[in-house]
mmCIF file of C-alpha atoms in Angstrom:
data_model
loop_
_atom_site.group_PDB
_atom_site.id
_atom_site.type_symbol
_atom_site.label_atom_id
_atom_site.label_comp_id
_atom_site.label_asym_id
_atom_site.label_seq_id
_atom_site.Cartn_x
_atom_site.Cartn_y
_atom_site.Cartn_z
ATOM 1 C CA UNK H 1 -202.979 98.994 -86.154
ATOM 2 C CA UNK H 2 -203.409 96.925 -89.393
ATOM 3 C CA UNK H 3 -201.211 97.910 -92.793
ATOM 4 C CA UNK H 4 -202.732 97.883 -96.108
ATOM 5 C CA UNK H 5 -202.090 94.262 -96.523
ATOM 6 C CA UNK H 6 -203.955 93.186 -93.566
ATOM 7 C CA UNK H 7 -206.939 95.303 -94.000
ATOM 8 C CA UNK H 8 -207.073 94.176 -97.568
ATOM 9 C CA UNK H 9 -207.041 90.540 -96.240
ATOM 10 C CA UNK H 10 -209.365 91.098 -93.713
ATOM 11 C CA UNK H 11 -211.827 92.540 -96.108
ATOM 12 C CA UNK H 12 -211.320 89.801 -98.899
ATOM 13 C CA UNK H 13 -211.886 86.946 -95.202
ATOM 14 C CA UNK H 14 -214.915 88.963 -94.445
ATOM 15 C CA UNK H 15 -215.953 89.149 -98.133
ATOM 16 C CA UNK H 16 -215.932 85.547 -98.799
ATOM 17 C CA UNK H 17 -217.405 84.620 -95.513
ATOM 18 C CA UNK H 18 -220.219 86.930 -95.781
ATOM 19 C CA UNK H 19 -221.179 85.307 -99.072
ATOM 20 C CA UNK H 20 -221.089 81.656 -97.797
ATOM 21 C CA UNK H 21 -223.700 82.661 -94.607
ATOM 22 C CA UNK H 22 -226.111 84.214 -97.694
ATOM 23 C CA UNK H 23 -225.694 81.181 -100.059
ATOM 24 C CA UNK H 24 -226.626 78.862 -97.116
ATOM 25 C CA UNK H 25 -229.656 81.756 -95.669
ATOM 26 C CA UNK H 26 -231.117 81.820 -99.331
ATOM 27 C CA UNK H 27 -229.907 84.667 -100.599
ATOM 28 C CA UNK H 28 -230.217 84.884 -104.302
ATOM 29 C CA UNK H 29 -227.047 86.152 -106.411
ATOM 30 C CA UNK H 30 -225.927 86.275 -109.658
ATOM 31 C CA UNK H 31 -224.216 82.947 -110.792
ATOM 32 C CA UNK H 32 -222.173 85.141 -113.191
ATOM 33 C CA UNK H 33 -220.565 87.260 -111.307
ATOM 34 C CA UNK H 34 -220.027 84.958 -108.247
ATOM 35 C CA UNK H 35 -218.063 82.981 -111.206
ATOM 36 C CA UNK H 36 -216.121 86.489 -112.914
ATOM 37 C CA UNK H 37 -215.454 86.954 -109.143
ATOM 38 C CA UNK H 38 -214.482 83.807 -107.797
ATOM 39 C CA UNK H 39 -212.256 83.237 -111.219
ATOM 40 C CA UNK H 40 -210.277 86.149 -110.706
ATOM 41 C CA UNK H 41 -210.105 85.222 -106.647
ATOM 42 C CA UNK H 42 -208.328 82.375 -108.009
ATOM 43 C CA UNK H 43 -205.989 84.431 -110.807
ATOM 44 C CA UNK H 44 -204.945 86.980 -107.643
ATOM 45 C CA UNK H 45 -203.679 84.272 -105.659
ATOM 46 C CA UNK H 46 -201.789 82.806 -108.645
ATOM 47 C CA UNK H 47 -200.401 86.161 -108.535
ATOM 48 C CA UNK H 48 -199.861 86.302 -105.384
ATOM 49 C CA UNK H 49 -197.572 83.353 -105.720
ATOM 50 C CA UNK H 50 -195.273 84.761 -107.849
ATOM 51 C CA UNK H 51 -194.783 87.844 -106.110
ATOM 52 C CA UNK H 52 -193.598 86.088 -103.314
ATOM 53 C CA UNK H 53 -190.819 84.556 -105.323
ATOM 54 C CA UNK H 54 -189.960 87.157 -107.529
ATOM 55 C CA UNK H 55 -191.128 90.058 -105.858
ATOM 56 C CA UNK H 56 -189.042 89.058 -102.265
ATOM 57 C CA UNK H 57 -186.504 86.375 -103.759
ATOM 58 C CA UNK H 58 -185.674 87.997 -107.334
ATOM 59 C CA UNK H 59 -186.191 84.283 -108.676
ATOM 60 C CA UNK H 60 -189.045 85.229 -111.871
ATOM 61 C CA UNK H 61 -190.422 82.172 -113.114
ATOM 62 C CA UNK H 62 -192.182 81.627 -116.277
ATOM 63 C CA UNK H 63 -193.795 77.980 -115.436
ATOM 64 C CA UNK H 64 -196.047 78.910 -112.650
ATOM 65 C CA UNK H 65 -199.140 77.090 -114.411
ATOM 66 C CA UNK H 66 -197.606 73.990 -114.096
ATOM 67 C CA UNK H 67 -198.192 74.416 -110.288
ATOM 68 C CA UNK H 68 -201.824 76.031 -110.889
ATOM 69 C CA UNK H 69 -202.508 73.159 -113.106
ATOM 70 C CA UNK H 70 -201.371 70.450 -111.226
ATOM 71 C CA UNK H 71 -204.055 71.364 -108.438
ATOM 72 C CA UNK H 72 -206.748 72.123 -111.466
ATOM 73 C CA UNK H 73 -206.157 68.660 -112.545
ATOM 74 C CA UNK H 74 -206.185 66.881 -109.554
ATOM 75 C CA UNK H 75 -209.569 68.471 -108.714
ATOM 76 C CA UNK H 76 -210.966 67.547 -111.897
ATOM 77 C CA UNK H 77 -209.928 64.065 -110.969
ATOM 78 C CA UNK H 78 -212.045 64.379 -107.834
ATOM 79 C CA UNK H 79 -214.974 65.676 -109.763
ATOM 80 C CA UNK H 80 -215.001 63.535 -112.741
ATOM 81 C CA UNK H 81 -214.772 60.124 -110.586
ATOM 82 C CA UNK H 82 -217.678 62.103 -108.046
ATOM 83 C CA UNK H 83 -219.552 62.213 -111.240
ATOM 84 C CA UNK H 84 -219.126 58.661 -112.221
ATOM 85 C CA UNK H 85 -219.726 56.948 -109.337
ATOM 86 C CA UNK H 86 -223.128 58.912 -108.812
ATOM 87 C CA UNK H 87 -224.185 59.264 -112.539
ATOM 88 C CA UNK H 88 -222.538 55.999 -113.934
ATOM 89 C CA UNK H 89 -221.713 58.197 -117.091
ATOM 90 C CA UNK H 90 -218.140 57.422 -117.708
ATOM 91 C CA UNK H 91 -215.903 61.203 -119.228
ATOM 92 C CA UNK H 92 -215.733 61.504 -122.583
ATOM 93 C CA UNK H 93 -211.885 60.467 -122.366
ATOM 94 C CA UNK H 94 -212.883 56.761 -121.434
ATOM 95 C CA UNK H 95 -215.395 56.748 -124.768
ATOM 96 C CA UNK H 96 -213.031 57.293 -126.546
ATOM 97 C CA UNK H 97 -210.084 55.125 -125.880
ATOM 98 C CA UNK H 98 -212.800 51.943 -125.109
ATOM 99 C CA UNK H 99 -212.105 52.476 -121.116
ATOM 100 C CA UNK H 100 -214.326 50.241 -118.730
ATOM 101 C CA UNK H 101 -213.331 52.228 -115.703
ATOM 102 C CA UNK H 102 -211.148 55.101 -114.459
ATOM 103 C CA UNK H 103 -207.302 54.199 -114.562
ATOM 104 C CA UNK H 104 -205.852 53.122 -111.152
ATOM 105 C CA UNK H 105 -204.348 56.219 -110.037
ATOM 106 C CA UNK H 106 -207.892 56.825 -109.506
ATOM 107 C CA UNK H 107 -207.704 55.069 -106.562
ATOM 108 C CA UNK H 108 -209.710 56.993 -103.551
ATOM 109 C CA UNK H 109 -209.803 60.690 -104.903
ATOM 110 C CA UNK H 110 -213.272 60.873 -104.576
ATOM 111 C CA UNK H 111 -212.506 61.796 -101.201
ATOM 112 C CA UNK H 112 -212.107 65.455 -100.574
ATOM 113 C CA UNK H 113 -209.106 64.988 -97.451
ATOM 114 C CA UNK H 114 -207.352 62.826 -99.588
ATOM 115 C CA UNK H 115 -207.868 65.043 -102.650
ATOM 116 C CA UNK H 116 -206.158 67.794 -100.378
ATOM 117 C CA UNK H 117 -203.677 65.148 -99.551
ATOM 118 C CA UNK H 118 -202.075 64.549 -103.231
ATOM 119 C CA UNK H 119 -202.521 67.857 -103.937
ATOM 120 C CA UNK H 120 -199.739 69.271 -100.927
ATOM 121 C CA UNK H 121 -197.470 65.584 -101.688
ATOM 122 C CA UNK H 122 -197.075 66.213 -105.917
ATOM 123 C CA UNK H 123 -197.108 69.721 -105.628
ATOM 124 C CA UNK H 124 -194.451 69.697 -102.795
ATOM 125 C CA UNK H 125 -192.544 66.705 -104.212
ATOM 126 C CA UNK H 126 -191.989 68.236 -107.531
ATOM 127 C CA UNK H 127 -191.225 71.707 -106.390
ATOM 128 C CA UNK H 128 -188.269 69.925 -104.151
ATOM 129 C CA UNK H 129 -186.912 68.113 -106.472
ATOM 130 C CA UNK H 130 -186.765 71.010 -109.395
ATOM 131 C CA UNK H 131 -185.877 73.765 -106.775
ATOM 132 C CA UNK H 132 -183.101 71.274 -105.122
ATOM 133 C CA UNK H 133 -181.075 70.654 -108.006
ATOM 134 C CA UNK H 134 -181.436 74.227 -109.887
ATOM 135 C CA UNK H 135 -180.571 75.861 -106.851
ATOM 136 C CA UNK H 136 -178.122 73.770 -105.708
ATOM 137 C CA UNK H 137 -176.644 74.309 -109.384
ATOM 138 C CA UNK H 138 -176.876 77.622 -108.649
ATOM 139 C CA UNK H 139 -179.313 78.520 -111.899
ATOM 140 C CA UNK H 140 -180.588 82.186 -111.619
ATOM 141 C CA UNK H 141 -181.923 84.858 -113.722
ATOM 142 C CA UNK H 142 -182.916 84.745 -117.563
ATOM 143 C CA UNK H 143 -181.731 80.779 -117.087
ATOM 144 C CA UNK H 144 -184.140 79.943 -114.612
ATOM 145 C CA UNK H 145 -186.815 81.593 -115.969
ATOM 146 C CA UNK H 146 -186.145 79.529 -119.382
ATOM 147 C CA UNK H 147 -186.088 76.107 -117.503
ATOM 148 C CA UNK H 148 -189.374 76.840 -115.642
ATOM 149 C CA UNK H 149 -190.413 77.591 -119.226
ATOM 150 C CA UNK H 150 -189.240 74.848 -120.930
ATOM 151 C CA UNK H 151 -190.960 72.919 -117.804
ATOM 152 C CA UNK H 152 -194.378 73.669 -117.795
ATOM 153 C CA UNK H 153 -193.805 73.329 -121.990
ATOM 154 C CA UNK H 154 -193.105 69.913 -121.440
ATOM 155 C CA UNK H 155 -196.082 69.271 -119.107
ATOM 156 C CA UNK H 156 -198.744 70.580 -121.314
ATOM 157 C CA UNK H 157 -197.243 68.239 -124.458
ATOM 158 C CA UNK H 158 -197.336 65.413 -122.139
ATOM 159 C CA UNK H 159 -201.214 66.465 -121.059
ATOM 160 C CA UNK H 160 -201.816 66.399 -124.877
ATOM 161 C CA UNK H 161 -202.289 62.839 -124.794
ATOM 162 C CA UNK H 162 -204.851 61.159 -125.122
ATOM 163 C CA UNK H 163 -203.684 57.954 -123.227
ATOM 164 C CA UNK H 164 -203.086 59.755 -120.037
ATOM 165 C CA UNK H 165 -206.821 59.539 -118.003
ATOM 166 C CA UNK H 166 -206.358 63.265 -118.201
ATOM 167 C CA UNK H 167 -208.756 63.832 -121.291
ATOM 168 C CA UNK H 168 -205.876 64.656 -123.527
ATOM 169 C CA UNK H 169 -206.494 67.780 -126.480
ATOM 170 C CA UNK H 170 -210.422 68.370 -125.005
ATOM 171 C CA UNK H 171 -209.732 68.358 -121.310
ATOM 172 C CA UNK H 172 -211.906 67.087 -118.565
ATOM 173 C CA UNK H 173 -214.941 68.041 -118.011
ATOM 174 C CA UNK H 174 -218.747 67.337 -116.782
ATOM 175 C CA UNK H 175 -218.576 67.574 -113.575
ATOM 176 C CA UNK H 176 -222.024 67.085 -111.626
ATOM 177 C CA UNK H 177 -220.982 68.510 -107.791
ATOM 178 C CA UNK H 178 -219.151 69.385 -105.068
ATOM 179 C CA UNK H 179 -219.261 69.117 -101.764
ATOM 180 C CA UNK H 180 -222.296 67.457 -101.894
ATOM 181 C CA UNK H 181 -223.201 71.093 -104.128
ATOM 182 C CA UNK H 182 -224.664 70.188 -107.490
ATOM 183 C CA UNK H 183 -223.314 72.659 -109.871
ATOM 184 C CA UNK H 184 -226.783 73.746 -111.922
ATOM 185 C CA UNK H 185 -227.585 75.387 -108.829
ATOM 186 C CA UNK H 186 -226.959 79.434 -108.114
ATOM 187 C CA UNK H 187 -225.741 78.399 -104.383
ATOM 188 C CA UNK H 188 -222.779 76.567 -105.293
ATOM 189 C CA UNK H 189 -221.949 79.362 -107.540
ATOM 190 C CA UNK H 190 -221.873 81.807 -104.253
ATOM 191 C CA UNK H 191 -220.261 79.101 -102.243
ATOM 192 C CA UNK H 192 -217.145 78.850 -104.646
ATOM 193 C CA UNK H 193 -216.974 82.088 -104.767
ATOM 194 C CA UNK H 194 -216.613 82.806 -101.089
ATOM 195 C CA UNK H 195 -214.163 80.380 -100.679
ATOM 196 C CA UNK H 196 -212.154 82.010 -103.310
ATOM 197 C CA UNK H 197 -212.124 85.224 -101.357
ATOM 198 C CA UNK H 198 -211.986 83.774 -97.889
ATOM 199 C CA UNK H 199 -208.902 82.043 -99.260
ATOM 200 C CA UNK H 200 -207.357 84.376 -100.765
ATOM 201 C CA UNK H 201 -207.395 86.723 -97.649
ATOM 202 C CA UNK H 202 -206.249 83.844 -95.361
ATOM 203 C CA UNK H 203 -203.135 83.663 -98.157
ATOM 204 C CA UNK H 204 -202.085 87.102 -98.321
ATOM 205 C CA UNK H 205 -202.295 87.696 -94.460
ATOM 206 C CA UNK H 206 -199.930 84.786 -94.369
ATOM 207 C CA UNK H 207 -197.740 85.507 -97.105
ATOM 208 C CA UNK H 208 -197.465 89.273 -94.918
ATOM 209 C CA UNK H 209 -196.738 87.360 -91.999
ATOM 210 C CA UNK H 210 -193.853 85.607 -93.839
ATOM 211 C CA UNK H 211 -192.521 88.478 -95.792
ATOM 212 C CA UNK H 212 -192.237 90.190 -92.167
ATOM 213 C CA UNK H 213 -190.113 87.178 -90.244
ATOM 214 C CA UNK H 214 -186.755 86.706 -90.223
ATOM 215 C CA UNK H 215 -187.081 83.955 -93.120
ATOM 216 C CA UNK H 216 -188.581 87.199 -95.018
ATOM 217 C CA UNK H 217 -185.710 89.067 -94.472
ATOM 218 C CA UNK H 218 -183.245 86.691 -95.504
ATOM 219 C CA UNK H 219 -185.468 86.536 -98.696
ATOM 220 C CA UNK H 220 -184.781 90.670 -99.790
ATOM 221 C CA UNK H 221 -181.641 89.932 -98.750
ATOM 222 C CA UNK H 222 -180.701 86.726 -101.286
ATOM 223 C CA UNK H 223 -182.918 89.532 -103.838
ATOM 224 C CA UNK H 224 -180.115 92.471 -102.753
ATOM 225 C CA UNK H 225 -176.995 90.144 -102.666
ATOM 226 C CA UNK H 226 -176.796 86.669 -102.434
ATOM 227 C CA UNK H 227 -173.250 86.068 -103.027
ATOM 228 C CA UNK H 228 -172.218 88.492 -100.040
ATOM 229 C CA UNK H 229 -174.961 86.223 -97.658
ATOM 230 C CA UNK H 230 -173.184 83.078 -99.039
ATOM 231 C CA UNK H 231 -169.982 84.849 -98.329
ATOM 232 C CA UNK H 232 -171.409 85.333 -94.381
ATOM 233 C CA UNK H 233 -171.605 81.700 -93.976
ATOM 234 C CA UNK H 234 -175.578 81.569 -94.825
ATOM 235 C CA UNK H 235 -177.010 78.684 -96.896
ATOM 236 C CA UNK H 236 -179.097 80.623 -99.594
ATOM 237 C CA UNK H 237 -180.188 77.084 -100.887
ATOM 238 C CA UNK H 238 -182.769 76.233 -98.072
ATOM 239 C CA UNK H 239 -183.930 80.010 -97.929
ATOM 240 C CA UNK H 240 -184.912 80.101 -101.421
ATOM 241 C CA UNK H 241 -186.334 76.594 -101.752
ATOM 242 C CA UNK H 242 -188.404 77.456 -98.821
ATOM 243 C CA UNK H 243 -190.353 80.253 -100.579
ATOM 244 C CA UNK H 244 -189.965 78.043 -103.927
ATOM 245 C CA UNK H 245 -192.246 75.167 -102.129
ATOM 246 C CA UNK H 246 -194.606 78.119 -100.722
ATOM 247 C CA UNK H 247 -195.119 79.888 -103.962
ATOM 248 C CA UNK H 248 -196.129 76.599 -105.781
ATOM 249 C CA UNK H 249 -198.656 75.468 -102.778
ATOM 250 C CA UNK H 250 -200.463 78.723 -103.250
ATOM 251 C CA UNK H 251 -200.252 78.170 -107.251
ATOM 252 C CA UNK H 252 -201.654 74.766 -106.518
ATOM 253 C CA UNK H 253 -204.206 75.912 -104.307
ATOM 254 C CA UNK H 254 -205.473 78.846 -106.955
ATOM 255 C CA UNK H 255 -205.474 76.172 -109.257
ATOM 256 C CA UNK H 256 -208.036 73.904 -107.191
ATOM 257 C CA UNK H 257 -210.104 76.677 -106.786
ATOM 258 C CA UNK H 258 -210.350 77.731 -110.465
ATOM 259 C CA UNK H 259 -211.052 74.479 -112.156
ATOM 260 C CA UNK H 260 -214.665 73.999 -110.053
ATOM 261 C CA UNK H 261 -216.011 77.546 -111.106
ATOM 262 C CA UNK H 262 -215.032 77.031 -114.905
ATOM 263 C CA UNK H 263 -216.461 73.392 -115.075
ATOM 264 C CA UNK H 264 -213.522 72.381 -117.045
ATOM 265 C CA UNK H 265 -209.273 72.186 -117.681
ATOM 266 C CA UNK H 266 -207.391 71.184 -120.486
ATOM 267 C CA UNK H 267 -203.811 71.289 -121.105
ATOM 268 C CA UNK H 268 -204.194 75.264 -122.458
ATOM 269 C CA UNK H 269 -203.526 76.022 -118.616
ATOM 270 C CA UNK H 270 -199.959 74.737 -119.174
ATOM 271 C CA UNK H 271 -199.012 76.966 -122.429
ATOM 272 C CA UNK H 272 -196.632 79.347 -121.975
ATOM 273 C CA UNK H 273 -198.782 82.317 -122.478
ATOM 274 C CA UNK H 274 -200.693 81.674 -119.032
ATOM 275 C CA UNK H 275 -197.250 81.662 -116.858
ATOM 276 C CA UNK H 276 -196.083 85.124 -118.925
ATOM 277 C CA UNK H 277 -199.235 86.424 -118.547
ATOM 278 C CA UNK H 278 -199.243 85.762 -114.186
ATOM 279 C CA UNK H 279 -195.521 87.571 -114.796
ATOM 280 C CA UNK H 280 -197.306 90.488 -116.117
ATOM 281 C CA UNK H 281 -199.824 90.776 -113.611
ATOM 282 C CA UNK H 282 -197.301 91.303 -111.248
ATOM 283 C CA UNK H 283 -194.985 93.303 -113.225
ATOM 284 C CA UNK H 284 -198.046 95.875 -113.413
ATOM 285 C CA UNK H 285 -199.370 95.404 -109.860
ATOM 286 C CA UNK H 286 -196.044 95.923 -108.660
ATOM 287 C CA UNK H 287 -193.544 93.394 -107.694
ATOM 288 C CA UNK H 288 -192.446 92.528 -104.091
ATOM 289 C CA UNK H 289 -195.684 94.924 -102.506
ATOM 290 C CA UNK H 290 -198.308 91.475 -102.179
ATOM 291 C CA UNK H 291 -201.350 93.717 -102.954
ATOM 292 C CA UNK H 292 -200.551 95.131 -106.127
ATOM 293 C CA UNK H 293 -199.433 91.836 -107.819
ATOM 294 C CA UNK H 294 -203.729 91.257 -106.564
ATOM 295 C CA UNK H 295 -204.707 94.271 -107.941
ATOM 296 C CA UNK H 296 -202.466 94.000 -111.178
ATOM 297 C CA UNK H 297 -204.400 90.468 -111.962
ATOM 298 C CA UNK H 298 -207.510 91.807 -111.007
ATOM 299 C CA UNK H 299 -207.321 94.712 -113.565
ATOM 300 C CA UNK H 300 -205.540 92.928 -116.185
ATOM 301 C CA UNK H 301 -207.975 89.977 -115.684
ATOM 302 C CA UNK H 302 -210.838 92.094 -115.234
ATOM 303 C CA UNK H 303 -210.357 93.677 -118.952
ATOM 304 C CA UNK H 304 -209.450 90.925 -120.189
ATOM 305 C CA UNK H 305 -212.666 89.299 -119.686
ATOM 306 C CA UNK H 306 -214.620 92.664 -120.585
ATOM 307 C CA UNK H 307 -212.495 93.316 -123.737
ATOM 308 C CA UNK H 308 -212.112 89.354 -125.194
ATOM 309 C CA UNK H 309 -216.010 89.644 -125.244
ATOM 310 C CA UNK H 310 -215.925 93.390 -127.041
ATOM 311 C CA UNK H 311 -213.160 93.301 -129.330
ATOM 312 C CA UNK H 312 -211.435 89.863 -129.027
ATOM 313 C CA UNK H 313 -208.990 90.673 -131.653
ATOM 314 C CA UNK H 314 -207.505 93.876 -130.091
ATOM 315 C CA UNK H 315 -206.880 92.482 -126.748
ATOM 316 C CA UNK H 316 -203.216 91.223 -127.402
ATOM 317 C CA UNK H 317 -202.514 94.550 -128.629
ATOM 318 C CA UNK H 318 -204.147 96.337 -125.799
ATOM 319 C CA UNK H 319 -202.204 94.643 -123.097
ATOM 320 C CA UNK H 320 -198.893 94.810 -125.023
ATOM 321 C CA UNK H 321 -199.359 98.507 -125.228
ATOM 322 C CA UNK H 322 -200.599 98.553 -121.056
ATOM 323 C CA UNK H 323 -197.323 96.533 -120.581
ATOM 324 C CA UNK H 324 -194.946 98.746 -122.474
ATOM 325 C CA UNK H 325 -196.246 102.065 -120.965
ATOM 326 C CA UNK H 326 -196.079 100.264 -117.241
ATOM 327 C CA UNK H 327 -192.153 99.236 -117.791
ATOM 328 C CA UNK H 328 -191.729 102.772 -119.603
ATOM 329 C CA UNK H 329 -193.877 104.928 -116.979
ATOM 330 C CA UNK H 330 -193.859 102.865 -113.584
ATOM 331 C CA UNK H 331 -191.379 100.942 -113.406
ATOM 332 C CA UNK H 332 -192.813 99.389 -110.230
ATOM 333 C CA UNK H 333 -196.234 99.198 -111.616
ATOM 334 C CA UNK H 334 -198.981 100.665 -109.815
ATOM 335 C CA UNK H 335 -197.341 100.297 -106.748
ATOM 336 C CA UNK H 336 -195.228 103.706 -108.531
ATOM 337 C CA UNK H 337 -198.894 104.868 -109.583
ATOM 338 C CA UNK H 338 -199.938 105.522 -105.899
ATOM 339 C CA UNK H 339 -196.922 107.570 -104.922
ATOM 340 C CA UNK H 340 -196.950 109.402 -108.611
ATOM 341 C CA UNK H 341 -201.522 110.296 -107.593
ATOM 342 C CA UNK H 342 -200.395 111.096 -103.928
ATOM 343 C CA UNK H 343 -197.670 113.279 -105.111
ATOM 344 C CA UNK H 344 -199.840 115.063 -107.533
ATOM 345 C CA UNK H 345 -202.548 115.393 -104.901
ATOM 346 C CA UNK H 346 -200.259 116.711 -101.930
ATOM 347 C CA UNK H 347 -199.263 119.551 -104.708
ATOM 348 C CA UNK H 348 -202.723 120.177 -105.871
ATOM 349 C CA UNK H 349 -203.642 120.359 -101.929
ATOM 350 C CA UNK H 350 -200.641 122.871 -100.980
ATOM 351 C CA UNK H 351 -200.950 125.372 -104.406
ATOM 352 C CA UNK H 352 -203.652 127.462 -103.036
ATOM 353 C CA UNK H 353 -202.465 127.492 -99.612
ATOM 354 C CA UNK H 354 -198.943 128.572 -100.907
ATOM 355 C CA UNK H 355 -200.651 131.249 -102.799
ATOM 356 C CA UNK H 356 -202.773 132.749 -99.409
ATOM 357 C CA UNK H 357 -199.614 133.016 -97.181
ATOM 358 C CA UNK H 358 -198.010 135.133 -100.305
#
């Protein structure tokens, strides 16, 4: 019988699959929702990331966009040189330092497979190296949150350049397809969107898998008590890099799938803000439960989109108060919620009966 995890996966597989077969019959939809929906696709997995770290591993880390931007980057480098070699209109970045072409490290990104390829190799290559060395040093709590910070901080000054080939302060942008998709069209709008979804299933059905084996188990157990596994003779080093290297390909792979349904990154995907705000999607989904740290960025997402188009200026406000009452109320974010409602219900449910038998 499938959990709640499973089914939820199942249904976001189906979801997403569903919508590719109607792009491809015809089937009209609306552009703007297949992007709110395919965005926040995109924003659950990056939450879905975290909680696997933090939520099974006790390891919170507050530079998360570095990994979501490293794949939104490297995607934009696959659509901007798509878009020059078929339009011959070189980015705006190359205007305005006096480029003739795209830098080297161009080199062969127009291809998708290999697009896929330097995505897994950086992303895995600096997750090694940074979870190597601050494990190994044995870095944990408030001080490994602050280096992740101080990270991704350091990335999005470095993206600030204008000499990079990354497009500097205004980001890259203008990007004419995908997949052969051209983006004007409502299809390709649908098609991103299912992918989102289809991905995002495929992800948490794995992460459920993972959370469930034995390497899952050691996980809870370096979140319990590390120093008494270390004491056992375990290596808590390899266990935690592990899920380190995990949790950044599925930040990397939400960020590849955001960047082609906004039409554009700059180096505000690195700023702090972004990486607290996946920490409080979590912390009100509920860490270490997979689906609520989804349904946490889906709500907080969801109004956040709503509410920055109502009232832009009370939104910090409104999620600092949703954040406060969460920590103060449910401790364990909704995850509490549902067995606070199913509480309340079972009582509700058993009043009048208690009152017929007396």
């Amino acid at each position: 019988m499938l959990r709640s995890s499973e089914k939820f996966a199942v249904i976001f597989f189906l979801a997403g699959s569903l919508l590719v077969f109607a792009s491809f019959m015809g089937i009209e939809t609306s552009t703007y929702l297949m992007n709110l929906i395919g965005q926040i696709a995109a924003f659950s997995l990056l939450a879905l990331s975290l909680d696997l770290i933090w939520g099974f591993c006790g390891i919170l880390s507050l530079g998360h966009g570095l990994y979501f931007a490293i794949g939104g980057y490297l995607v934009a480098m696959h659509l901007v040189k798509v878009a020059f070699e078929k339009t011959g209109t070189p980015p705006d970045f190359m205007l305005f330092m006096g480029w003739e072409d795209l830098p080297a490290y161009y080199f062969g990104i127009e291809s998708f497979a290999y697009l896929l390829f330097i995505v897994i190799s950086v992303t895995l290559s600096i997750s090694l190296i940074f979870g190597y060395f601050s494990f190994r040093s044995r870095v944990t709590g408030v001080y490994f949150a602050i280096i992740t910070q101080a990270l991704v901080y350091m990335a999005m000054l470095f993206m600030f350049r204008n000499d990079t080939g990354f497009g500097g302060n205004n980001g890259m942008t203008g990007f004419s397809e995908i997949f052969g998709l051209n983006f004007r069209e409502n299809k390709t709008a649908t098609v991103l969107c299912g992918i989102s979804l289809a991905v995002l299933g495929l992800s948490l059905l794995g992460c459920k898998k993972l959370v469930d084996a034995p390497l899952g188990r050691f996980m809870r157990a370096v979140k319990e008590d590390e120093s008494r596994l270390r004491f056992l003779g375990f290596d808590t080093v390899y266990v935690k890099l592990t899920a380190w290297c995990i949790s950044a390909m599925l930040a990397a792979i939400a960020g590849l799938l955001y960047v082609p349904q906004v039409g554009i990154i700059n180096p505000r995907v690195l700023s702090p803000e972004l990486s607290i705000e996946i920490a409080v999607w979590v912390a009100i989904g509920g860490r270490g439960s997979l689906v609520g740290a989804i349904f946490g960025a889906v709500v907080v997402s969801g109004l956040k989109f709503i509410l920055t188009g109502l009232v832009p200026e009370l939104w910090p406000f409104i999620l600092a108060i949703l954040v406060v009452g969460i920590v103060i109320y449910l401790p364990n974010g909704f995850s509490d919620g549902a067995k606070v409602f199913d509480r309340i219900a079972r009582r509700l449910v058993s009043a009048p009966r208690r009152k017929l038998e007396s």
